[in-house]
Amino acid sequence: MKITTSYFYFCFWRYPFLFLFAGLVLLGSVYAQERPVPTTATPTPSAAVDPAIETGLKTAVGLFNASNFDGALESLKKLYKEHPTLAPPKIILAQWFAQANLGEAVRASLEQATVETPNDPEAYILLGEILLRQHYPTAAELLFNTATTKLESYSVNNERKKNMQNSLYRNQIALAEQRNRWEEVVKLVEKAIAFSGETAMLDRQKAVALFQLQKDAETFALLQKADRFNQDGKTDDGLPAEAAMSQLYTLREDKENAKKYLAQALQKYPKSREIIVLSIQARLNEDKLEEASQLAEQLLKDNPDWLPAKKLRATIALYLDEFLIAEKLFQELILAVPSDEQAKNGLALAQCEQNDKEKLTRALQYAQENVQSNKQNADYWATLGWVLYKADQLQQSAQALKQAAGTGQVNAATAYYLARLAMKTGKSEESKKLLDAAIRSPSPFAKRRDAVKLLEELKK
């Protein structure tokens, strides 16, 4: 990946934390979507950029893009000596390594920055963020504490200091969330708001903490306040208040309130893709497949070029044994994205059910390709096992399903496939146990209705 000078203006004058590492998942684990990493941000260069800095950056960029990392570093050191308001050389180099996807070099460069410029807070913040994302909160907290102390005495560049403080708050909030310190989350968010102003994200983070503290009414009020940052009803920065409350209640396993708030959200934002997807998922969880299908069909009609809508409709078609519809949609998905392994997996499942030898052969090819490219994926092994079962290759089917179950966490679909195989080989009692386990799983799966019917037959 080539580095551009416009990227560096962003690094030096707007601060690079959100570039280096993805932002927090809005509302912690509440939303099933993550905010994208703004790696393509190219703001207009500040008029205050010194021509000498611009020239120095271009020289260093050229050396870096030529893989002359030592030369780039020396150029940055010279530039930093002349312009100490910039980030230290090793930190800049770490940013470039991150842009070039050289992960090991990123951390090594940051570690060296703490030695070469020990009083600069940035390396400590970034190293702490790395450790936090790797789920080492104790080590991350120690680094954040060190950064806090060093930031208090930092006075070289006020704008950079402000941005580092914002990033430190962001990471400290994430740490408190990870450790379920909800009162601390509230206090940190309030500090961040006082320091840099209120945002929808900060309001939502505080709302989640309040919900965890059983302050439901305050949570909803704050989520509604966050919505006012998006008066047009768009959900780019997070789900609307009603939908967010539904998800929070879902996590609390309060099905009644979750359903109530989701219905309110759908009524208020009938065209919101995110809310429609949540509504479809809720109906799948309740085995209301026909209702889910209607919603998915309308979603695809309103958003014909949105691939997630097509994949969702195709998946529901599998649930309803609409194999021709599923086949057509999964084929279209593969044409759009040939590397889409999930679409290939779905296509294999759709084709193997149609009593067509040619389609069964193609289904086996897709299933084998997926397993070969991702041998750790239990779902792909399960699909291969089921396709082999449909091809009456029972021994090979048993081997594939054994691989799928090898993790020790057998999902409902795999349990159903194993039950059918056990029944085929005369092990009816084992089949009953597997079917019962599949049905008791709270997760929706394509063969749930078949599993219920088969278990009833075996119990007669």
CSV table of C-alpha atoms in Angstrom, one decimal:
chain,number,residue,atom,x,y,z
A,1,MET,CA,0.0,0.0,0.0
A,2,LYS,CA,1.4,3.3,-1.0
A,3,ILE,CA,1.5,6.2,1.4
A,4,THR,CA,0.3,9.6,0.3
A,5,THR,CA,1.2,13.1,1.7
A,6,SER,CA,-2.5,13.9,2.2
A,7,TYR,CA,-2.6,11.1,4.6
A,8,PHE,CA,0.2,12.6,6.6
A,9,TYR,CA,-1.5,16.0,7.0
A,10,PHE,CA,-4.3,14.0,8.7
A,11,CYS,CA,-1.7,12.3,10.9
A,12,PHE,CA,0.1,15.3,12.0
A,13,TRP,CA,-2.6,17.9,12.3
A,14,ARG,CA,-5.7,15.9,13.1
A,15,TYR,CA,-4.1,13.0,15.1
A,16,PRO,CA,-4.1,9.4,13.9
A,17,PHE,CA,-5.7,7.3,16.7
A,18,LEU,CA,-8.8,6.5,14.8
A,19,PHE,CA,-6.8,5.7,11.7
A,20,LEU,CA,-4.4,3.3,13.4
A,21,PHE,CA,-7.1,1.3,15.2
A,22,ALA,CA,-10.8,0.9,14.6
A,23,GLY,CA,-13.1,3.0,16.8
A,24,LEU,CA,-15.1,1.6,19.6
A,25,VAL,CA,-18.1,-0.6,18.7
A,26,LEU,CA,-20.9,1.7,19.3
A,27,LEU,CA,-22.7,0.8,22.5
A,28,GLY,CA,-20.1,-1.8,23.4
A,29,SER,CA,-21.4,-5.2,22.2
A,30,VAL,CA,-24.9,-4.0,21.8
A,31,TYR,CA,-24.9,-3.4,18.1
A,32,ALA,CA,-24.2,-6.1,15.5
A,33,GLN,CA,-22.3,-3.6,13.4
A,34,GLU,CA,-18.9,-2.0,13.8
A,35,ARG,CA,-17.9,1.5,12.8
A,36,PRO,CA,-15.5,1.4,9.8
A,37,VAL,CA,-11.9,2.5,10.3
A,38,PRO,CA,-11.5,5.8,8.5
A,39,THR,CA,-8.4,4.8,6.6
A,40,THR,CA,-9.3,6.9,3.5
A,41,ALA,CA,-9.8,10.2,5.3
A,42,THR,CA,-8.0,12.9,3.3
A,43,PRO,CA,-8.9,16.3,4.9
A,44,THR,CA,-7.8,19.5,3.2
A,45,PRO,CA,-4.3,20.3,4.3
A,46,SER,CA,-4.1,23.1,6.9
A,47,ALA,CA,-3.0,26.4,5.6
A,48,ALA,CA,-0.5,26.6,8.5
A,49,VAL,CA,1.6,23.7,7.2
A,50,ASP,CA,5.2,24.8,6.9
A,51,PRO,CA,6.6,24.3,3.4
A,52,ALA,CA,9.7,22.8,5.0
A,53,ILE,CA,7.6,20.2,6.7
A,54,GLU,CA,5.7,19.5,3.5
A,55,THR,CA,9.0,19.0,1.7
A,56,GLY,CA,10.4,16.8,4.5
A,57,LEU,CA,7.3,14.6,4.5
A,58,LYS,CA,7.5,14.1,0.8
A,59,THR,CA,11.1,13.0,1.0
A,60,ALA,CA,10.3,10.6,3.9
A,61,VAL,CA,7.3,9.2,2.1
A,62,GLY,CA,9.3,8.5,-1.0
A,63,LEU,CA,11.9,6.6,1.0
A,64,PHE,CA,9.3,4.6,2.9
A,65,ASN,CA,7.4,3.7,-0.3
A,66,ALA,CA,10.7,2.5,-1.7
A,67,SER,CA,11.1,0.2,1.4
A,68,ASN,CA,14.0,2.3,2.6
A,69,PHE,CA,12.7,2.4,6.1
A,70,ASP,CA,16.1,3.4,7.7
A,71,GLY,CA,16.3,6.3,5.2
A,72,ALA,CA,12.8,7.3,6.0
A,73,LEU,CA,13.5,7.3,9.7
A,74,GLU,CA,16.6,9.4,9.3
A,75,SER,CA,14.7,11.9,7.3
A,76,LEU,CA,12.0,12.0,10.0
A,77,LYS,CA,14.5,12.5,12.7
A,78,LYS,CA,16.0,15.5,10.9
A,79,LEU,CA,12.5,16.9,10.4
A,80,TYR,CA,11.6,16.3,14.1
A,81,LYS,CA,14.7,18.1,15.3
A,82,GLU,CA,13.8,21.1,13.2
A,83,HIS,CA,10.1,20.9,14.0
A,84,PRO,CA,9.6,19.4,17.5
A,85,THR,CA,5.8,20.1,17.5
A,86,LEU,CA,5.4,17.1,15.2
A,87,ALA,CA,4.9,13.6,16.5
A,88,PRO,CA,8.3,11.8,17.3
A,89,PRO,CA,9.9,9.9,14.4
A,90,LYS,CA,9.2,6.4,15.7
A,91,ILE,CA,5.5,7.2,16.2
A,92,ILE,CA,5.2,8.6,12.7
A,93,LEU,CA,7.0,5.5,11.4
A,94,ALA,CA,4.6,3.3,13.4
A,95,GLN,CA,1.7,5.1,11.6
A,96,TRP,CA,3.2,4.3,8.3
A,97,PHE,CA,3.7,0.7,9.1
A,98,ALA,CA,0.1,0.5,10.2
A,99,GLN,CA,-1.0,2.0,6.8
A,100,ALA,CA,1.2,-0.6,5.1
A,101,ASN,CA,-0.3,-3.5,7.2
A,102,LEU,CA,3.0,-4.3,8.8
A,103,GLY,CA,1.6,-5.1,12.3
A,104,GLU,CA,4.7,-6.4,14.0
A,105,ALA,CA,6.7,-3.3,12.9
A,106,VAL,CA,4.0,-1.1,14.3
A,107,ARG,CA,4.4,-2.4,17.9
A,108,ALA,CA,8.2,-2.5,17.6
A,109,SER,CA,8.4,1.1,16.5
A,110,LEU,CA,6.1,2.2,19.3
A,111,GLU,CA,8.2,0.3,21.9
A,112,GLN,CA,11.3,2.1,20.5
A,113,ALA,CA,9.5,5.4,20.8
A,114,THR,CA,9.1,5.0,24.5
A,115,VAL,CA,12.9,4.8,24.7
A,116,GLU,CA,13.9,7.5,22.3
A,117,THR,CA,11.2,10.0,23.4
A,118,PRO,CA,10.2,8.8,26.8
A,119,ASN,CA,8.3,11.9,27.8
A,120,ASP,CA,6.0,11.9,24.8
A,121,PRO,CA,2.6,10.3,25.8
A,122,GLU,CA,1.4,9.0,22.4
A,123,ALA,CA,3.4,5.8,22.2
A,124,TYR,CA,2.0,4.8,25.6
A,125,ILE,CA,-1.6,5.5,24.6
A,126,LEU,CA,-1.2,3.5,21.3
A,127,LEU,CA,0.6,0.5,23.0
A,128,GLY,CA,-2.2,0.5,25.6
A,129,GLU,CA,-4.8,0.5,22.9
A,130,ILE,CA,-3.1,-2.5,21.2
A,131,LEU,CA,-3.0,-4.4,24.5
A,132,LEU,CA,-6.6,-3.5,25.2
A,133,ARG,CA,-7.8,-4.9,21.9
A,134,GLN,CA,-5.8,-8.1,22.6
A,135,HIS,CA,-7.7,-8.3,26.0
A,136,TYR,CA,-4.8,-7.5,28.3
A,137,PRO,CA,-6.6,-4.8,30.3
A,138,THR,CA,-4.3,-4.8,33.3
A,139,ALA,CA,-1.2,-4.0,31.1
A,140,ALA,CA,-3.3,-1.5,29.1
A,141,GLU,CA,-4.4,0.3,32.2
A,142,LEU,CA,-0.8,0.7,33.4
A,143,LEU,CA,0.2,2.3,30.1
A,144,PHE,CA,-2.9,4.6,30.2
A,145,ASN,CA,-1.9,5.7,33.7
A,146,THR,CA,1.6,6.4,32.5
A,147,ALA,CA,0.2,8.4,29.5
A,148,THR,CA,-2.0,10.4,31.9
A,149,THR,CA,1.0,11.5,33.9
A,150,LYS,CA,3.1,12.4,30.9
A,151,LEU,CA,0.2,14.2,29.2
A,152,GLU,CA,-0.1,16.5,32.2
A,153,SER,CA,3.4,17.9,31.6
A,154,TYR,CA,3.3,17.8,27.8
A,155,SER,CA,3.4,21.4,26.4
A,156,VAL,CA,5.0,21.3,23.0
A,157,ASN,CA,1.9,21.3,20.8
A,158,ASN,CA,-1.5,22.3,22.4
A,159,GLU,CA,-3.5,20.9,19.5
A,160,ARG,CA,-1.7,17.6,19.6
A,161,LYS,CA,-2.1,17.5,23.4
A,162,LYS,CA,-5.9,18.0,23.0
A,163,ASN,CA,-6.1,15.2,20.5
A,164,MET,CA,-4.1,12.8,22.7
A,165,GLN,CA,-6.3,13.6,25.6
A,166,ASN,CA,-9.4,12.8,23.6
A,167,SER,CA,-7.8,9.5,22.5
A,168,LEU,CA,-6.9,8.7,26.1
A,169,TYR,CA,-10.4,9.3,27.3
A,170,ARG,CA,-11.7,7.0,24.5
A,171,ASN,CA,-9.4,4.2,25.5
A,172,GLN,CA,-10.1,4.6,29.2
A,173,ILE,CA,-13.8,4.4,28.5
A,174,ALA,CA,-13.2,1.2,26.5
A,175,LEU,CA,-11.2,-0.2,29.4
A,176,ALA,CA,-13.9,0.6,31.9
A,177,GLU,CA,-16.5,-1.0,29.7
A,178,GLN,CA,-14.4,-4.1,29.2
A,179,ARG,CA,-14.1,-4.5,33.0
A,180,ASN,CA,-17.8,-3.7,33.6
A,181,ARG,CA,-16.9,-0.6,35.7
A,182,TRP,CA,-20.1,1.2,34.7
A,183,GLU,CA,-20.0,4.0,37.2
A,184,GLU,CA,-16.5,4.8,36.0
A,185,VAL,CA,-17.7,4.8,32.4
A,186,VAL,CA,-20.3,7.4,33.3
A,187,LYS,CA,-17.6,9.6,35.0
A,188,LEU,CA,-15.1,9.2,32.1
A,189,VAL,CA,-17.8,10.1,29.5
A,190,GLU,CA,-18.7,13.2,31.5
A,191,LYS,CA,-15.1,14.2,31.6
A,192,ALA,CA,-14.7,13.7,27.8
A,193,ILE,CA,-17.8,15.7,27.2
A,194,ALA,CA,-16.6,18.5,29.4
A,195,PHE,CA,-13.2,18.5,27.6
A,196,SER,CA,-14.2,18.3,23.9
A,197,GLY,CA,-18.0,18.6,23.7
A,198,GLU,CA,-21.0,16.3,23.5
A,199,THR,CA,-21.4,13.7,20.7
A,200,ALA,CA,-23.9,11.1,19.9
A,201,MET,CA,-21.3,8.4,20.5
A,202,LEU,CA,-20.5,9.6,24.0
A,203,ASP,CA,-24.1,9.9,24.9
A,204,ARG,CA,-24.7,6.3,23.7
A,205,GLN,CA,-21.8,5.0,25.7
A,206,LYS,CA,-23.0,6.7,28.8
A,207,ALA,CA,-26.5,5.4,28.1
A,208,VAL,CA,-25.2,1.8,28.0
A,209,ALA,CA,-23.5,2.3,31.4
A,210,LEU,CA,-26.7,3.7,32.9
A,211,PHE,CA,-28.6,0.7,31.6
A,212,GLN,CA,-26.2,-1.6,33.3
A,213,LEU,CA,-26.8,0.4,36.5
A,214,GLN,CA,-30.5,-0.3,36.1
A,215,LYS,CA,-31.4,3.3,35.2
A,216,ASP,CA,-33.6,2.4,32.3
A,217,ALA,CA,-35.6,5.7,32.0
A,218,GLU,CA,-32.4,7.7,32.0
A,219,THR,CA,-30.9,5.4,29.4
A,220,PHE,CA,-33.8,5.9,27.0
A,221,ALA,CA,-33.8,9.7,27.5
A,222,LEU,CA,-30.1,9.9,26.8
A,223,LEU,CA,-30.5,7.7,23.7
A,224,GLN,CA,-33.2,10.0,22.5
A,225,LYS,CA,-30.9,12.9,23.0
A,226,ALA,CA,-28.3,11.2,20.9
A,227,ASP,CA,-30.8,10.7,18.2
A,228,ARG,CA,-31.1,14.5,17.9
A,229,PHE,CA,-27.6,14.5,16.4
A,230,ASN,CA,-29.3,12.7,13.4
A,231,GLN,CA,-32.5,14.5,12.9
A,232,ASP,CA,-33.1,13.0,9.5
A,233,GLY,CA,-33.5,9.5,11.0
A,234,LYS,CA,-30.2,8.1,9.6
A,235,THR,CA,-28.4,5.6,11.7
A,236,ASP,CA,-24.9,6.0,10.5
A,237,ASP,CA,-23.7,6.7,14.1
A,238,GLY,CA,-25.7,4.1,15.8
A,239,LEU,CA,-29.2,2.6,16.1
A,240,PRO,CA,-32.1,5.0,17.0
A,241,ALA,CA,-33.2,5.1,20.7
A,242,GLU,CA,-36.0,2.6,20.4
A,243,ALA,CA,-33.9,0.0,18.5
A,244,ALA,CA,-31.0,0.5,20.9
A,245,MET,CA,-33.3,-0.1,23.9
A,246,SER,CA,-34.6,-3.3,22.2
A,247,GLN,CA,-31.1,-4.6,21.9
A,248,LEU,CA,-30.2,-3.7,25.4
A,249,TYR,CA,-33.3,-5.5,26.7
A,250,THR,CA,-32.4,-8.5,24.5
A,251,LEU,CA,-29.0,-8.7,26.2
A,252,ARG,CA,-30.8,-8.6,29.5
A,253,GLU,CA,-33.1,-11.4,28.3
A,254,ASP,CA,-36.2,-9.2,28.8
A,255,LYS,CA,-38.1,-10.4,25.7
A,256,GLU,CA,-41.2,-8.4,26.3
A,257,ASN,CA,-39.5,-5.0,26.4
A,258,ALA,CA,-37.2,-6.0,23.6
A,259,LYS,CA,-40.1,-6.8,21.4
A,260,LYS,CA,-42.0,-3.7,22.4
A,261,TYR,CA,-39.2,-1.3,21.6
A,262,LEU,CA,-38.3,-3.0,18.4
A,263,ALA,CA,-41.9,-2.6,17.2
A,264,GLN,CA,-41.8,1.1,18.1
A,265,ALA,CA,-38.5,1.4,16.1
A,266,LEU,CA,-39.9,-0.2,13.0
A,267,GLN,CA,-43.0,1.9,13.2
A,268,LYS,CA,-40.9,5.1,13.5
A,269,TYR,CA,-38.3,4.2,10.9
A,270,PRO,CA,-40.1,1.8,8.5
A,271,LYS,CA,-37.3,2.1,5.8
A,272,SER,CA,-34.3,1.8,8.1
A,273,ARG,CA,-32.3,-1.1,6.9
A,274,GLU,CA,-30.7,-1.8,10.3
A,275,ILE,CA,-34.0,-1.9,12.1
A,276,ILE,CA,-35.6,-4.1,9.4
A,277,VAL,CA,-32.6,-6.5,9.8
A,278,LEU,CA,-33.1,-6.6,13.5
A,279,SER,CA,-36.8,-7.2,13.0
A,280,ILE,CA,-36.1,-10.1,10.7
A,281,GLN,CA,-33.6,-11.6,13.2
A,282,ALA,CA,-36.2,-11.3,15.9
A,283,ARG,CA,-38.8,-13.2,13.8
A,284,LEU,CA,-36.2,-15.9,13.0
A,285,ASN,CA,-35.6,-16.4,16.7
A,286,GLU,CA,-39.3,-16.9,17.2
A,287,ASP,CA,-39.5,-19.3,14.2
A,288,LYS,CA,-41.8,-16.9,12.4
A,289,LEU,CA,-40.2,-17.7,9.0
A,290,GLU,CA,-43.0,-16.4,6.8
A,291,GLU,CA,-43.0,-13.0,8.5
A,292,ALA,CA,-39.3,-12.8,8.3
A,293,SER,CA,-39.5,-13.7,4.6
A,294,GLN,CA,-41.9,-10.9,3.9
A,295,LEU,CA,-39.7,-8.4,5.6
A,296,ALA,CA,-36.6,-9.7,3.8
A,297,GLU,CA,-38.4,-9.6,0.4
A,298,GLN,CA,-39.5,-6.0,0.9
A,299,LEU,CA,-36.0,-5.1,2.1
A,300,LEU,CA,-34.4,-6.5,-1.0
A,301,LYS,CA,-37.1,-4.8,-3.2
A,302,ASP,CA,-36.2,-1.4,-1.6
A,303,ASN,CA,-32.5,-2.1,-1.7
A,304,PRO,CA,-31.8,-4.3,-4.8
A,305,ASP,CA,-28.1,-3.5,-4.9
A,306,TRP,CA,-27.5,-4.0,-1.1
A,307,LEU,CA,-25.7,-7.4,-0.9
A,308,PRO,CA,-26.6,-8.0,2.8
A,309,ALA,CA,-30.3,-7.8,1.9
A,310,LYS,CA,-29.8,-10.3,-0.9
A,311,LYS,CA,-27.9,-12.7,1.4
A,312,LEU,CA,-30.5,-12.4,4.1
A,313,ARG,CA,-33.3,-13.2,1.7
A,314,ALA,CA,-31.3,-16.1,0.3
A,315,THR,CA,-30.7,-17.5,3.8
A,316,ILE,CA,-34.4,-17.3,4.7
A,317,ALA,CA,-35.2,-19.1,1.5
A,318,LEU,CA,-33.1,-22.0,2.8
A,319,TYR,CA,-35.1,-22.0,6.0
A,320,LEU,CA,-38.3,-22.2,4.0
A,321,ASP,CA,-37.0,-24.9,1.6
A,322,GLU,CA,-37.2,-22.5,-1.3
A,323,PHE,CA,-34.1,-23.9,-2.8
A,324,LEU,CA,-34.5,-22.5,-6.3
A,325,ILE,CA,-34.8,-18.9,-4.9
A,326,ALA,CA,-31.9,-19.5,-2.6
A,327,GLU,CA,-29.8,-20.9,-5.4
A,328,LYS,CA,-30.5,-17.9,-7.7
A,329,LEU,CA,-29.7,-15.3,-5.0
A,330,PHE,CA,-26.5,-17.0,-3.8
A,331,GLN,CA,-25.3,-17.3,-7.4
A,332,GLU,CA,-25.9,-13.6,-7.8
A,333,LEU,CA,-23.9,-12.9,-4.7
A,334,ILE,CA,-21.0,-15.0,-5.9
A,335,LEU,CA,-21.0,-13.2,-9.2
A,336,ALA,CA,-20.8,-9.9,-7.3
A,337,VAL,CA,-18.1,-11.1,-4.9
A,338,PRO,CA,-16.4,-14.3,-6.2
A,339,SER,CA,-14.5,-14.7,-2.9
A,340,ASP,CA,-17.7,-14.7,-0.8
A,341,GLU,CA,-17.3,-18.0,1.1
A,342,GLN,CA,-20.6,-17.6,2.9
A,343,ALA,CA,-22.5,-17.3,-0.4
A,344,LYS,CA,-20.7,-20.4,-1.6
A,345,ASN,CA,-21.7,-22.2,1.5
A,346,GLY,CA,-25.3,-21.2,1.1
A,347,LEU,CA,-25.2,-22.2,-2.6
A,348,ALA,CA,-23.9,-25.7,-1.7
A,349,LEU,CA,-26.8,-26.1,0.8
A,350,ALA,CA,-29.4,-25.0,-1.8
A,351,GLN,CA,-28.1,-27.1,-4.6
A,352,CYS,CA,-27.6,-30.4,-2.6
A,353,GLU,CA,-31.3,-30.4,-1.8
A,354,GLN,CA,-32.7,-30.5,-5.3
A,355,ASN,CA,-32.4,-34.2,-6.3
A,356,ASP,CA,-30.3,-33.1,-9.3
A,357,LYS,CA,-27.0,-35.0,-9.8
A,358,GLU,CA,-25.3,-32.1,-11.6
A,359,LYS,CA,-26.2,-29.6,-8.9
A,360,LEU,CA,-25.2,-32.1,-6.2
A,361,THR,CA,-21.8,-32.4,-7.9
A,362,ARG,CA,-21.4,-28.6,-8.0
A,363,ALA,CA,-22.6,-28.4,-4.4
A,364,LEU,CA,-19.8,-30.8,-3.4
A,365,GLN,CA,-17.2,-28.7,-5.2
A,366,TYR,CA,-18.3,-25.5,-3.4
A,367,ALA,CA,-18.3,-27.3,-0.1
A,368,GLN,CA,-14.8,-28.8,-0.6
A,369,GLU,CA,-13.4,-25.5,-1.8
A,370,ASN,CA,-14.6,-23.7,1.3
A,371,VAL,CA,-13.1,-26.4,3.6
A,372,GLN,CA,-9.8,-26.3,1.7
A,373,SER,CA,-9.5,-22.5,2.1
A,374,ASN,CA,-10.6,-22.5,5.7
A,375,LYS,CA,-10.0,-25.7,7.5
A,376,GLN,CA,-10.8,-24.3,10.9
A,377,ASN,CA,-14.4,-23.3,10.0
A,378,ALA,CA,-16.8,-25.7,11.7
A,379,ASP,CA,-19.8,-24.5,9.6
A,380,TYR,CA,-18.0,-25.3,6.3
A,381,TRP,CA,-17.1,-28.8,7.6
A,382,ALA,CA,-20.8,-29.3,8.6
A,383,THR,CA,-22.0,-28.2,5.1
A,384,LEU,CA,-19.5,-30.6,3.5
A,385,GLY,CA,-20.8,-33.4,5.8
A,386,TRP,CA,-24.4,-32.7,4.8
A,387,VAL,CA,-23.7,-32.5,1.1
A,388,LEU,CA,-21.8,-35.9,1.3
A,389,TYR,CA,-24.8,-37.3,3.2
A,390,LYS,CA,-27.1,-36.1,0.4
A,391,ALA,CA,-24.7,-37.8,-2.0
A,392,ASP,CA,-25.0,-41.0,0.0
A,393,GLN,CA,-21.3,-41.0,0.9
A,394,LEU,CA,-22.0,-41.8,4.5
A,395,GLN,CA,-18.5,-42.7,5.6
A,396,GLN,CA,-17.0,-39.5,4.2
A,397,SER,CA,-20.0,-37.6,5.7
A,398,ALA,CA,-19.3,-38.9,9.1
A,399,GLN,CA,-15.6,-37.9,8.9
A,400,ALA,CA,-16.6,-34.3,7.8
A,401,LEU,CA,-19.2,-34.0,10.6
A,402,LYS,CA,-16.6,-35.3,13.1
A,403,GLN,CA,-14.4,-32.4,12.0
A,404,ALA,CA,-17.3,-30.0,12.4
A,405,ALA,CA,-17.9,-31.3,15.9
A,406,GLY,CA,-14.2,-31.4,16.8
A,407,THR,CA,-14.2,-28.0,18.5
A,408,GLY,CA,-16.5,-29.4,21.2
A,409,GLN,CA,-19.2,-26.8,20.4
A,410,VAL,CA,-21.7,-28.5,18.2
A,411,ASN,CA,-24.2,-26.0,16.8
A,412,ALA,CA,-27.8,-26.8,16.1
A,413,ALA,CA,-27.4,-27.4,12.3
A,414,THR,CA,-24.4,-29.8,12.9
A,415,ALA,CA,-26.4,-31.7,15.6
A,416,TYR,CA,-29.3,-32.1,13.1
A,417,TYR,CA,-26.9,-33.4,10.4
A,418,LEU,CA,-25.4,-35.9,12.9
A,419,ALA,CA,-28.9,-36.9,13.9
A,420,ARG,CA,-29.9,-37.7,10.3
A,421,LEU,CA,-26.7,-39.7,9.9
A,422,ALA,CA,-27.2,-41.6,13.1
A,423,MET,CA,-30.8,-42.5,12.0
A,424,LYS,CA,-29.5,-43.6,8.7
A,425,THR,CA,-27.1,-46.0,10.4
A,426,GLY,CA,-29.7,-47.4,12.8
A,427,LYS,CA,-28.8,-45.4,15.9
A,428,SER,CA,-32.2,-44.0,16.7
A,429,GLU,CA,-31.6,-43.2,20.4
A,430,GLU,CA,-28.5,-41.2,19.5
A,431,SER,CA,-30.5,-39.5,16.8
A,432,LYS,CA,-33.2,-38.5,19.4
A,433,LYS,CA,-30.6,-37.0,21.7
A,434,LEU,CA,-29.0,-35.0,18.9
A,435,LEU,CA,-32.4,-33.7,17.6
A,436,ASP,CA,-33.4,-32.7,21.1
A,437,ALA,CA,-30.2,-30.8,21.5
A,438,ALA,CA,-30.7,-29.1,18.2
A,439,ILE,CA,-34.2,-28.0,19.0
A,440,ARG,CA,-33.3,-26.7,22.5
A,441,SER,CA,-30.7,-24.4,20.9
A,442,PRO,CA,-31.9,-20.8,21.1
A,443,SER,CA,-30.2,-20.0,17.7
A,444,PRO,CA,-32.2,-20.2,14.6
A,445,PHE,CA,-31.1,-22.7,11.9
A,446,ALA,CA,-32.5,-23.9,8.6
A,447,LYS,CA,-33.6,-27.3,9.6
A,448,ARG,CA,-35.4,-26.5,12.9
A,449,ARG,CA,-38.8,-27.4,11.6
A,450,ASP,CA,-37.5,-30.6,10.1
A,451,ALA,CA,-35.8,-31.5,13.4
A,452,VAL,CA,-39.1,-31.0,15.3
A,453,LYS,CA,-41.0,-33.1,12.9
A,454,LEU,CA,-38.4,-35.9,12.8
A,455,LEU,CA,-38.1,-36.0,16.6
A,456,GLU,CA,-41.9,-36.4,16.9
A,457,GLU,CA,-41.8,-39.3,14.4
A,458,LEU,CA,-39.0,-41.0,16.3
A,459,LYS,CA,-40.9,-40.7,19.6
A,460,LYS,CA,-44.0,-42.5,18.3
